[in-house]
XYZ file of N, CA and C in Angstrom:
357
model
N 92.072 127.291 67.590
C 92.178 125.932 67.099
C 92.460 124.965 68.243
N 93.289 125.398 69.206
C 93.605 124.518 70.332
C 92.361 124.168 71.131
N 91.486 125.132 71.316
C 90.268 124.870 72.075
C 89.414 123.813 71.391
N 89.291 123.926 70.077
C 88.498 122.952 69.350
C 89.124 121.568 69.438
N 90.439 121.480 69.305
C 91.132 120.194 69.390
C 90.990 119.619 70.800
N 91.149 120.467 71.810
C 91.006 120.006 73.189
C 89.598 119.532 73.485
N 88.620 120.289 72.979
C 87.228 119.902 73.185
C 86.925 118.578 72.500
N 87.443 118.406 71.269
C 87.230 117.163 70.537
C 87.866 115.994 71.285
N 89.076 116.167 71.777
C 89.754 115.100 72.522
C 88.974 114.760 73.791
N 88.498 115.769 74.493
C 87.716 115.547 75.709
C 86.420 114.821 75.383
N 85.748 115.237 74.332
C 84.491 114.594 73.929
C 84.704 113.143 73.563
N 85.738 112.863 72.796
C 86.022 111.482 72.413
C 86.400 110.643 73.630
N 87.129 111.249 74.541
C 87.506 110.537 75.763
C 86.295 110.170 76.592
N 85.333 111.063 76.673
C 84.119 110.774 77.432
C 83.295 109.680 76.769
N 83.260 109.680 75.457
C 82.517 108.646 74.746
C 83.173 107.282 74.911
N 84.496 107.271 75.016
C 85.218 106.010 75.128
C 85.316 105.527 76.574
N 84.927 106.357 77.519
C 85.038 105.986 78.934
C 84.124 104.805 79.241
N 84.611 103.873 80.052
C 83.770 102.731 80.397
C 82.606 103.153 81.298
N 81.573 102.345 81.302
C 80.421 102.609 82.167
C 80.867 102.521 83.627
N 80.177 103.234 84.473
C 80.512 103.224 85.898
C 80.233 101.853 86.492
N 81.132 101.425 87.333
C 80.948 100.151 88.007
C 79.793 100.271 89.002
N 79.049 99.210 89.141
C 77.945 99.170 90.088
C 78.453 98.607 91.411
N 77.900 99.086 92.500
C 78.264 98.591 93.820
C 77.122 97.720 94.329
N 77.450 96.500 94.748
C 76.487 95.545 95.290
C 76.789 95.404 96.782
N 75.761 95.499 97.614
C 75.957 95.471 99.062
C 75.716 94.078 99.632
N 76.574 93.694 100.583
C 76.383 92.495 101.383
C 76.502 92.926 102.840
N 75.418 92.737 103.590
C 75.426 93.077 105.012
C 75.845 91.863 105.819
N 76.754 92.074 106.743
C 77.192 91.017 107.655
C 76.294 91.116 108.884
N 75.564 90.038 109.150
C 74.524 90.082 110.169
C 74.842 89.263 111.420
N 76.071 88.803 111.571
C 76.443 87.986 112.726
C 76.324 86.516 112.422
N 75.108 86.048 112.153
C 74.910 84.626 111.857
C 74.881 84.351 110.354
N 75.014 85.391 109.545
C 74.998 85.182 108.106
C 75.200 86.477 107.346
N 75.088 86.380 106.026
C 75.217 87.523 105.134
C 73.857 87.797 104.473
N 73.578 89.078 104.232
C 72.341 89.418 103.539
C 72.635 90.435 102.452
N 72.329 90.081 101.214
C 71.873 88.763 100.779
C 73.041 87.779 100.786
N 72.724 86.512 100.711
C 73.802 85.523 100.711
C 74.336 85.255 99.306
N 73.726 85.882 98.301
C 74.221 85.798 96.925
C 74.008 87.139 96.236
N 75.053 87.629 95.565
C 74.955 88.829 94.749
C 75.379 88.474 93.332
N 74.911 89.246 92.372
C 75.123 88.944 90.949
C 75.745 90.135 90.216
N 76.986 90.459 90.542
C 77.638 91.583 89.877
C 78.208 91.178 88.510
N 78.615 92.166 87.756
C 79.358 91.935 86.515
C 80.842 92.119 86.819
N 81.681 91.573 85.958
C 83.122 91.802 86.095
C 83.348 93.319 86.055
N 84.154 93.822 86.978
C 84.406 95.261 87.061
C 83.557 95.970 88.093
N 82.467 95.343 88.536
C 81.656 95.905 89.612
C 82.397 95.738 90.936
N 81.791 96.226 91.991
C 82.351 96.080 93.330
C 81.295 95.526 94.274
N 81.769 94.806 95.280
C 80.898 94.337 96.356
C 81.331 95.069 97.615
N 80.358 95.728 98.255
C 80.647 96.449 99.494
C 80.116 95.632 100.655
N 81.030 95.147 101.484
C 80.678 94.413 102.690
C 80.542 95.420 103.825
N 79.419 95.350 104.548
C 79.149 96.257 105.666
C 78.803 95.398 106.876
N 79.580 95.532 107.946
C 79.322 94.744 109.149
C 78.238 95.423 109.980
N 77.019 94.900 109.883
C 75.876 95.435 110.629
C 75.661 94.708 111.952
N 76.528 93.749 112.264
C 76.367 92.974 113.499
C 77.081 93.666 114.653
N 76.977 93.078 115.817
C 77.680 93.617 116.972
C 78.931 92.812 117.304
N 79.367 91.970 116.354
C 80.584 91.178 116.523
C 81.494 91.375 115.308
N 82.764 91.094 115.481
C 83.705 91.140 114.359
C 83.407 89.975 113.420
N 83.510 90.236 112.119
C 83.284 89.202 111.109
C 84.286 89.410 109.978
N 84.302 88.468 109.054
C 85.102 88.578 107.838
C 84.346 87.891 106.718
N 84.704 88.215 105.505
C 84.246 87.473 104.339
C 85.531 87.051 103.636
N 85.764 85.745 103.579
C 86.997 85.217 103.004
C 86.652 84.149 101.985
N 87.273 84.237 100.812
C 87.060 83.227 99.773
C 87.371 81.851 100.330
N 86.620 80.855 99.881
C 86.806 79.494 100.408
C 88.193 78.938 100.106
N 88.900 79.507 99.124
C 90.284 79.086 98.874
C 91.280 80.103 99.437
N 90.790 81.075 100.214
C 91.594 82.119 100.865
C 92.309 83.032 99.871
N 91.826 83.106 98.626
C 92.478 83.951 97.627
C 92.150 85.439 97.807
N 91.087 85.760 98.516
C 90.754 87.137 98.856
C 90.038 87.158 100.197
N 90.090 88.294 100.867
C 89.408 88.449 102.155
C 89.147 89.924 102.434
N 88.139 90.170 103.235
C 87.886 91.525 103.724
C 88.765 91.821 104.920
N 89.333 90.773 105.491
C 90.046 90.929 106.749
C 89.027 91.009 107.872
N 89.507 91.120 109.076
C 88.613 91.222 110.228
C 87.921 92.583 110.187
N 86.595 92.540 110.222
C 85.797 93.765 110.178
C 85.054 93.941 111.500
N 85.364 95.002 112.201
C 84.664 95.315 113.436
C 83.268 95.830 113.093
N 82.358 95.873 114.068
C 81.022 96.402 113.806
C 81.085 97.785 113.145
N 80.241 97.991 112.151
C 80.107 99.223 111.359
C 81.214 99.404 110.321
N 82.155 98.477 110.231
C 83.221 98.590 109.232
C 82.672 98.301 107.835
N 83.322 98.881 106.825
C 82.946 98.678 105.431
C 84.195 98.366 104.615
N 84.064 97.434 103.659
C 85.173 97.079 102.770
C 84.621 96.915 101.357
N 85.312 97.515 100.385
C 84.951 97.368 98.972
C 85.856 96.320 98.339
N 85.251 95.398 97.609
C 85.979 94.335 96.924
C 85.699 94.448 95.428
N 86.751 94.500 94.617
C 86.597 94.537 93.166
C 86.295 93.143 92.648
N 85.331 93.032 91.733
C 84.966 91.750 91.134
C 85.805 91.572 89.876
N 86.587 90.493 89.848
C 87.468 90.252 88.709
C 87.272 88.841 88.162
N 87.567 88.690 86.890
C 87.449 87.405 86.200
C 88.269 86.347 86.930
N 87.664 85.204 87.184
C 88.368 84.080 87.789
C 88.449 84.081 89.302
N 87.954 85.136 89.939
C 88.023 85.160 91.402
C 87.109 84.082 91.991
N 87.480 83.562 93.132
C 86.652 82.575 93.818
C 85.352 83.239 94.228
N 84.248 82.563 93.930
C 82.932 83.172 94.130
C 82.329 82.903 95.503
N 82.726 81.847 96.171
C 82.120 81.503 97.457
C 82.982 82.027 98.604
N 82.312 82.435 99.686
C 83.027 82.976 100.834
C 82.348 82.579 102.139
N 83.117 82.606 103.211
C 82.628 82.272 104.547
C 83.218 83.250 105.560
N 82.703 83.172 106.778
C 83.224 83.974 107.887
C 84.365 83.195 108.532
N 85.570 83.719 108.446
C 86.735 83.028 109.018
C 87.121 83.559 110.393
N 86.359 84.513 110.914
C 86.647 85.039 112.251
C 85.986 84.170 113.314
N 84.725 83.825 113.096
C 83.964 83.051 114.072
C 83.966 81.581 113.649
N 84.704 80.772 114.356
C 84.954 79.384 113.962
C 83.669 78.584 113.783
N 82.682 78.793 114.612
C 81.433 78.033 114.530
C 80.388 78.680 113.616
N 80.777 79.715 112.891
C 79.832 80.435 112.040
C 79.335 79.567 110.885
N 78.051 79.712 110.587
C 77.471 79.020 109.432
C 77.267 79.988 108.263
N 77.806 81.206 108.407
C 77.656 82.233 107.380
C 78.379 81.812 106.101
N 77.636 81.816 104.988
C 78.189 81.507 103.669
C 77.599 82.468 102.661
N 78.361 82.775 101.622
C 77.851 83.656 100.588
C 78.472 83.359 99.238
N 77.886 83.972 98.204
C 78.347 83.769 96.836
C 78.342 85.086 96.083
N 79.427 85.332 95.353
C 79.513 86.437 94.404
C 79.469 85.782 93.033
N 78.280 85.726 92.439
C 78.084 85.003 91.177
C 78.129 85.980 90.007
N 79.298 86.091 89.382
C 79.452 86.984 88.241
C 79.257 86.254 86.913
N 78.866 84.981 86.963
C 78.673 84.172 85.762
C 77.199 84.110 85.363
N 76.323 83.898 86.322
C 74.892 83.715 86.056
C 74.103 84.998 86.307
N 72.992 85.172 85.598
C 72.127 86.318 85.892
C 71.375 86.068 87.196
N 70.922 87.122 87.841
C 70.154 86.920 89.077
C 68.856 86.174 88.770
N 68.396 85.351 89.706
C 67.172 84.576 89.471
C 65.916 85.443 89.462
N 66.015 86.680 89.986
C 64.865 87.578 90.052
C 65.322 88.967 89.636
N 64.612 89.565 88.706
C 64.890 90.924 88.284
C 64.168 91.851 89.256
N 64.936 92.534 90.105
C 64.325 93.359 91.145
C 63.594 94.570 90.575
N 63.985 95.036 89.399
C 63.311 96.193 88.799
C 61.880 95.850 88.408
N 61.651 94.625 87.961
C 60.300 94.238 87.519
C 59.669 93.207 88.437
N 60.437 92.722 89.422
C 59.974 91.702 90.355
C 59.502 90.448 89.600
N 60.260 90.082 88.567
C 59.928 88.912 87.770
C 61.152 88.016 87.651
N 60.918 86.750 87.373
C 62.016 85.815 87.207
C 62.781 86.127 85.935
N 64.118 85.985 86.001
C 64.936 86.167 84.811
C 64.756 84.982 83.894
N 64.887 85.217 82.598
C 64.779 84.117 81.630
C 66.123 83.745 81.107
């Protein structure tokens, strides 16, 4: 009887488990971010990867979150949460024009699976 009860509890737990969070990548390219806008859902993560040969950061424009200083080849995962500031800049390089957006409110303008515009 215990096995059946344990199996039932495990089965129900798996059915109630939330969907896996998706990881969205942003590459730090020195003079900017690629892509400069990502469209995650709340609960997803954004993975910043410094592909440049200089230190960079991604910091919310209100400084409410940051990746911190990232040396070349460094990676940082950021959880996407309701109400977080969506725009970010590079705060390491003072003259940087790098800007980006984590838009968890709007759908992406292009559906990459079908290569068509979202409606």
